[in-house]
mmCIF file of C-alpha atoms in Angstrom:
data_model
loop_
_atom_site.group_PDB
_atom_site.id
_atom_site.type_symbol
_atom_site.label_atom_id
_atom_site.label_comp_id
_atom_site.label_asym_id
_atom_site.label_seq_id
_atom_site.Cartn_x
_atom_site.Cartn_y
_atom_site.Cartn_z
ATOM 1 C CA GLY A 5 -18.396 51.889 61.920
ATOM 2 C CA GLN A 6 -14.740 51.108 61.800
ATOM 3 C CA ASN A 7 -12.492 52.432 64.506
ATOM 4 C CA ILE A 8 -8.865 52.237 65.540
ATOM 5 C CA ASP A 9 -7.818 53.677 68.890
ATOM 6 C CA GLN A 10 -4.323 54.419 70.075
ATOM 7 C CA PRO A 11 -2.957 56.947 72.554
ATOM 8 C CA THR A 12 -2.243 60.371 71.148
ATOM 9 C CA GLU A 13 1.135 60.840 72.796
ATOM 10 C CA MET A 14 3.554 58.968 75.008
ATOM 11 C CA THR A 15 6.839 59.906 76.630
ATOM 12 C CA ALA A 16 9.651 57.538 77.536
ATOM 13 C CA THR A 17 13.282 57.672 78.555
ATOM 14 C CA GLU A 18 16.249 56.738 76.404
ATOM 15 C CA GLY A 19 17.274 53.139 77.074
ATOM 16 C CA ALA A 20 13.896 52.192 78.528
ATOM 17 C CA ILE A 21 11.011 50.113 77.161
ATOM 18 C CA VAL A 22 7.688 51.454 75.924
ATOM 19 C CA GLN A 23 4.491 49.727 74.865
ATOM 20 C CA ILE A 24 2.069 51.411 72.467
ATOM 21 C CA ASN A 25 -1.414 49.924 72.483
ATOM 22 C CA CYS A 26 -3.919 49.743 69.664
ATOM 23 C CA THR A 27 -7.514 48.549 69.820
ATOM 24 C CA TYR A 28 -9.658 48.099 66.768
ATOM 25 C CA GLN A 29 -13.184 47.462 65.600
ATOM 26 C CA THR A 30 -13.360 46.749 61.900
ATOM 27 C CA SER A 31 -15.538 44.964 59.397
ATOM 28 C CA GLY A 32 -13.415 41.892 58.961
ATOM 29 C CA PHE A 33 -9.749 41.415 59.685
ATOM 30 C CA ASN A 34 -6.946 40.598 57.291
ATOM 31 C CA GLY A 35 -3.925 41.660 59.260
ATOM 32 C CA LEU A 36 -2.615 44.478 61.413
ATOM 33 C CA PHE A 37 0.307 46.701 60.541
ATOM 34 C CA TRP A 38 2.526 49.022 62.512
ATOM 35 C CA TYR A 39 4.270 51.871 60.741
ATOM 36 C CA GLN A 40 6.762 54.457 61.961
ATOM 37 C CA GLN A 41 6.529 58.000 60.675
ATOM 38 C CA HIS A 42 9.093 60.702 61.385
ATOM 39 C CA ALA A 43 7.910 64.272 61.110
ATOM 40 C CA GLY A 44 7.698 65.396 57.500
ATOM 41 C CA GLU A 45 8.386 61.946 56.129
ATOM 42 C CA ALA A 46 6.285 59.102 54.790
ATOM 43 C CA PRO A 47 5.488 56.061 56.953
ATOM 44 C CA THR A 48 7.838 53.113 56.967
ATOM 45 C CA PHE A 49 6.774 49.552 57.627
ATOM 46 C CA LEU A 50 7.633 48.069 61.015
ATOM 47 C CA SER A 51 5.609 44.910 61.496
ATOM 48 C CA TYR A 52 2.704 42.774 60.390
ATOM 49 C CA ASN A 53 0.525 40.437 62.477
ATOM 50 C CA VAL A 54 -2.249 38.243 61.171
ATOM 51 C CA LEU A 55 -2.180 35.432 63.743
ATOM 52 C CA ASP A 56 -2.382 35.774 67.513
ATOM 53 C CA GLY A 57 0.895 36.084 69.294
ATOM 54 C CA LEU A 58 4.130 37.985 69.362
ATOM 55 C CA GLU A 59 6.289 38.872 66.369
ATOM 56 C CA GLU A 60 9.802 39.977 67.273
ATOM 57 C CA LYS A 61 12.078 41.953 65.028
ATOM 58 C CA GLY A 62 15.172 43.296 66.712
ATOM 59 C CA ARG A 63 14.318 45.972 69.258
ATOM 60 C CA PHE A 64 10.705 46.048 68.097
ATOM 61 C CA SER A 65 8.013 43.465 68.841
ATOM 62 C CA SER A 66 4.342 43.442 67.967
ATOM 63 C CA PHE A 67 1.588 41.459 69.620
ATOM 64 C CA LEU A 68 -1.896 40.603 68.413
ATOM 65 C CA SER A 69 -5.022 39.224 70.054
ATOM 66 C CA ARG A 70 -7.781 38.929 67.477
ATOM 67 C CA SER A 71 -10.416 37.893 70.010
ATOM 68 C CA LYS A 72 -9.777 41.086 71.973
ATOM 69 C CA GLY A 73 -9.285 43.341 68.960
ATOM 70 C CA TYR A 74 -5.995 44.403 70.485
ATOM 71 C CA SER A 75 -2.398 44.863 69.498
ATOM 72 C CA TYR A 76 0.661 46.470 70.973
ATOM 73 C CA LEU A 77 4.023 47.582 69.689
ATOM 74 C CA LEU A 78 6.888 47.111 72.132
ATOM 75 C CA LEU A 79 10.045 49.124 71.700
ATOM 76 C CA LYS A 80 13.092 48.131 73.744
ATOM 77 C CA GLU A 81 16.371 49.916 74.423
ATOM 78 C CA LEU A 82 14.883 53.169 73.256
ATOM 79 C CA GLN A 83 17.068 55.488 71.245
ATOM 80 C CA MET A 84 16.558 59.162 70.530
ATOM 81 C CA LYS A 85 15.956 58.324 66.862
ATOM 82 C CA ASP A 86 12.867 56.360 67.916
ATOM 83 C CA SER A 87 11.096 59.660 68.512
ATOM 84 C CA ALA A 88 8.370 59.516 65.871
ATOM 85 C CA SER A 89 4.703 58.792 65.368
ATOM 86 C CA TYR A 90 3.660 55.157 65.370
ATOM 87 C CA LEU A 91 0.656 54.265 63.258
ATOM 88 C CA CYS A 92 -1.517 51.213 63.761
ATOM 89 C CA ALA A 93 -3.463 50.078 60.697
ATOM 90 C CA VAL A 94 -5.883 47.197 60.204
ATOM 91 C CA ARG A 95 -6.745 45.658 56.874
ATOM 92 C CA ASP A 96 -10.442 44.976 56.672
ATOM 93 C CA SER A 97 -12.475 42.424 54.750
ATOM 94 C CA ASN A 98 -12.105 44.522 51.571
ATOM 95 C CA TYR A 99 -8.335 44.609 52.001
ATOM 96 C CA GLN A 100 -8.558 48.320 52.750
ATOM 97 C CA LEU A 101 -6.177 49.707 55.367
ATOM 98 C CA ILE A 102 -7.961 51.474 58.205
ATOM 99 C CA TRP A 103 -5.580 53.843 59.948
ATOM 100 C CA GLY A 104 -5.335 54.911 63.548
ATOM 101 C CA ALA A 105 -4.542 58.552 64.277
ATOM 102 C CA GLY A 106 -1.032 57.637 65.381
ATOM 103 C CA THR A 107 0.842 57.837 68.676
ATOM 104 C CA LYS A 108 3.507 60.475 68.971
ATOM 105 C CA LEU A 109 6.384 59.022 70.973
ATOM 106 C CA ILE A 110 8.734 61.458 72.667
ATOM 107 C CA ILE A 111 12.053 60.106 73.900
ATOM 108 C CA LYS A 112 13.827 62.038 76.622
ATOM 109 C CA PRO A 113 17.504 61.628 77.474
ATOM 110 C CA GLY B 10 12.664 45.849 50.016
ATOM 111 C CA ALA B 11 10.343 47.401 47.481
ATOM 112 C CA VAL B 12 10.855 51.046 46.627
ATOM 113 C CA VAL B 13 8.278 53.638 45.710
ATOM 114 C CA SER B 14 9.350 57.015 44.416
ATOM 115 C CA GLN B 15 7.435 60.253 44.219
ATOM 116 C CA HIS B 16 8.138 63.348 42.218
ATOM 117 C CA PRO B 17 8.377 66.158 43.015
ATOM 118 C CA SER B 18 9.269 65.984 46.697
ATOM 119 C CA TRP B 19 7.989 69.495 47.199
ATOM 120 C CA VAL B 20 6.240 72.065 45.060
ATOM 121 C CA ILE B 21 5.007 75.610 45.467
ATOM 122 C CA CYS B 22 2.347 76.816 43.082
ATOM 123 C CA LYS B 23 0.027 79.759 42.690
ATOM 124 C CA SER B 24 -3.654 79.544 43.424
ATOM 125 C CA GLY B 25 -5.632 78.465 40.369
ATOM 126 C CA THR B 26 -2.875 76.456 38.731
ATOM 127 C CA SER B 27 -2.628 72.684 38.447
ATOM 128 C CA VAL B 28 0.051 70.413 39.862
ATOM 129 C CA LYS B 29 0.901 66.856 38.846
ATOM 130 C CA ILE B 30 2.505 64.405 41.258
ATOM 131 C CA GLU B 31 4.019 61.161 40.019
ATOM 132 C CA CYS B 32 4.237 57.916 41.964
ATOM 133 C CA ARG B 33 6.369 55.057 40.677
ATOM 134 C CA SER B 34 7.033 51.560 41.964
ATOM 135 C CA LEU B 35 10.675 51.005 41.080
ATOM 136 C CA ASP B 36 11.268 47.296 41.504
ATOM 137 C CA PHE B 37 7.857 45.706 41.534
ATOM 138 C CA GLN B 38 4.569 45.884 39.691
ATOM 139 C CA ALA B 39 1.701 47.520 41.482
ATOM 140 C CA THR B 40 -1.771 46.871 40.161
ATOM 141 C CA THR B 41 -3.090 48.997 42.998
ATOM 142 C CA MET B 42 -1.771 52.307 44.257
ATOM 143 C CA PHE B 43 -3.189 54.512 46.973
ATOM 144 C CA TRP B 44 -3.140 58.263 47.372
ATOM 145 C CA TYR B 45 -3.173 59.783 50.850
ATOM 146 C CA ARG B 46 -3.234 63.301 52.172
ATOM 147 C CA GLN B 47 -1.909 64.278 55.550
ATOM 148 C CA PHE B 48 -2.387 67.620 57.244
ATOM 149 C CA PRO B 49 0.001 68.693 60.021
ATOM 150 C CA LYS B 50 -0.310 66.614 63.184
ATOM 151 C CA GLN B 51 -3.082 64.517 61.685
ATOM 152 C CA SER B 52 -3.207 60.935 60.510
ATOM 153 C CA LEU B 53 -3.158 59.717 56.957
ATOM 154 C CA MET B 54 -6.379 60.245 55.056
ATOM 155 C CA LEU B 55 -7.002 57.965 52.118
ATOM 156 C CA MET B 56 -8.097 59.986 49.107
ATOM 157 C CA ALA B 57 -8.437 57.338 46.441
ATOM 158 C CA THR B 58 -7.483 53.876 45.333
ATOM 159 C CA SER B 59 -5.998 53.639 41.886
ATOM 160 C CA ASN B 60 -6.143 50.461 39.822
ATOM 161 C CA GLU B 61 -4.089 50.025 36.687
ATOM 162 C CA GLY B 62 -6.165 50.428 33.572
ATOM 163 C CA SER B 63 -9.363 51.459 35.310
ATOM 164 C CA LYS B 64 -10.921 54.464 36.994
ATOM 165 C CA ALA B 65 -9.852 55.348 40.491
ATOM 166 C CA THR B 66 -12.140 54.813 43.452
ATOM 167 C CA TYR B 67 -12.468 57.986 45.489
ATOM 168 C CA GLU B 68 -13.224 58.209 49.192
ATOM 169 C CA GLN B 69 -16.275 60.068 50.345
ATOM 170 C CA GLY B 70 -15.755 63.799 50.295
ATOM 171 C CA VAL B 71 -12.884 63.766 47.802
ATOM 172 C CA GLU B 72 -13.717 65.601 44.576
ATOM 173 C CA LYS B 73 -12.815 63.414 41.635
ATOM 174 C CA ASP B 74 -12.847 66.355 39.237
ATOM 175 C CA LYS B 75 -10.383 68.241 41.377
ATOM 176 C CA PHE B 76 -8.015 65.384 42.135
ATOM 177 C CA LEU B 77 -7.435 63.592 38.859
ATOM 178 C CA ILE B 78 -5.813 60.196 39.136
ATOM 179 C CA ASN B 79 -4.358 58.232 36.266
ATOM 180 C CA HIS B 80 -2.847 54.777 36.660
ATOM 181 C CA ALA B 81 -1.434 54.305 33.196
ATOM 182 C CA SER B 82 0.898 51.397 33.851
ATOM 183 C CA LEU B 83 1.788 48.834 36.486
ATOM 184 C CA THR B 84 4.528 51.101 37.788
ATOM 185 C CA LEU B 85 3.125 54.611 37.463
ATOM 186 C CA SER B 86 0.207 56.517 38.929
ATOM 187 C CA THR B 87 -0.256 60.278 38.787
ATOM 188 C CA LEU B 88 -2.309 62.665 40.895
ATOM 189 C CA THR B 89 -3.156 66.039 39.408
ATOM 190 C CA VAL B 90 -4.483 68.713 41.722
ATOM 191 C CA THR B 91 -6.483 70.989 39.446
ATOM 192 C CA SER B 92 -7.205 74.641 40.161
ATOM 193 C CA ALA B 93 -5.285 74.420 43.407
ATOM 194 C CA HIS B 94 -6.262 76.585 46.358
ATOM 195 C CA PRO B 95 -4.398 77.333 49.596
ATOM 196 C CA GLU B 96 -6.552 74.812 51.461
ATOM 197 C CA ASP B 97 -5.105 72.101 49.194
ATOM 198 C CA SER B 98 -1.705 72.706 50.755
ATOM 199 C CA SER B 99 -0.805 69.403 52.373
ATOM 200 C CA PHE B 100 1.539 66.431 52.363
ATOM 201 C CA TYR B 101 0.502 63.997 49.629
ATOM 202 C CA ILE B 102 1.743 60.436 49.938
ATOM 203 C CA CYS B 103 1.281 57.546 47.565
ATOM 204 C CA SER B 104 1.668 53.897 48.365
ATOM 205 C CA ALA B 105 1.729 50.778 46.261
ATOM 206 C CA ARG B 106 0.733 47.267 47.121
ATOM 207 C CA ASP B 107 3.171 44.551 46.181
ATOM 208 C CA LEU B 108 1.152 41.468 45.334
ATOM 209 C CA GLY B 109 4.366 39.494 45.290
ATOM 210 C CA GLN B 110 4.541 39.809 49.057
ATOM 211 C CA ASP B 111 2.619 37.272 51.105
ATOM 212 C CA HIS B 112 0.878 39.887 53.172
ATOM 213 C CA TYR B 113 0.305 42.427 50.431
ATOM 214 C CA GLU B 114 2.294 45.060 52.238
ATOM 215 C CA GLN B 115 1.869 48.649 51.214
ATOM 216 C CA TYR B 116 5.058 50.541 50.483
ATOM 217 C CA PHE B 117 5.000 54.292 50.762
ATOM 218 C CA GLY B 118 6.609 56.911 48.628
ATOM 219 C CA PRO B 119 8.544 59.702 50.353
ATOM 220 C CA GLY B 120 5.665 62.133 49.963
ATOM 221 C CA THR B 121 5.160 65.439 48.160
ATOM 222 C CA ARG B 122 4.699 68.618 50.116
ATOM 223 C CA LEU B 123 2.402 70.965 48.225
ATOM 224 C CA THR B 124 2.161 74.633 49.133
ATOM 225 C CA VAL B 125 -0.389 76.750 47.307
ATOM 226 C CA THR B 126 0.122 80.499 47.620
#
């Protein structure tokens, strides 16, 4: 079966750095997405990785290792507004998005 | 970036009635739209994939006669929850895939919160 694993909840301090991991087992791979979702709102796109390596976009970076079935989202200089759920999603061979359950990130002052 | 709108943003209806939710891609054409449901503190659950001009493909366990999907044009898909019951109360989110983007990113609408009393 297809499976995406990510931690349920993480806590970090304002101004610090946090890394959210995602491991996946899917039938085929056509890219990995990270989305941010604030409570009561729809997800918003953060990043996309299809090749191995690090993609940097401002305070957020995303890393992919296809051979390990592994990705992480790195958030730097954490701000209170970064408190949200972070969803990892993998697009399989049918171009369907397989979603992880999300990681709830709590930022403390 | 691409924008997807949903209407209404929230709706309260009585048990047994039907509710229609609209999803529109505002600045791009979407041959494929997706309908998700999300219960509190749970992840997104794909309900169905909607292709313009053809019947929707429903995920296992989703009743096609209860959740009617129509994808009438390249910019509009509708989800009708028929004979709604309190257990249908949820956050319904649509997304559209922009084929103009290299990585076929999915853009999400703001969601519709349905409460059935």
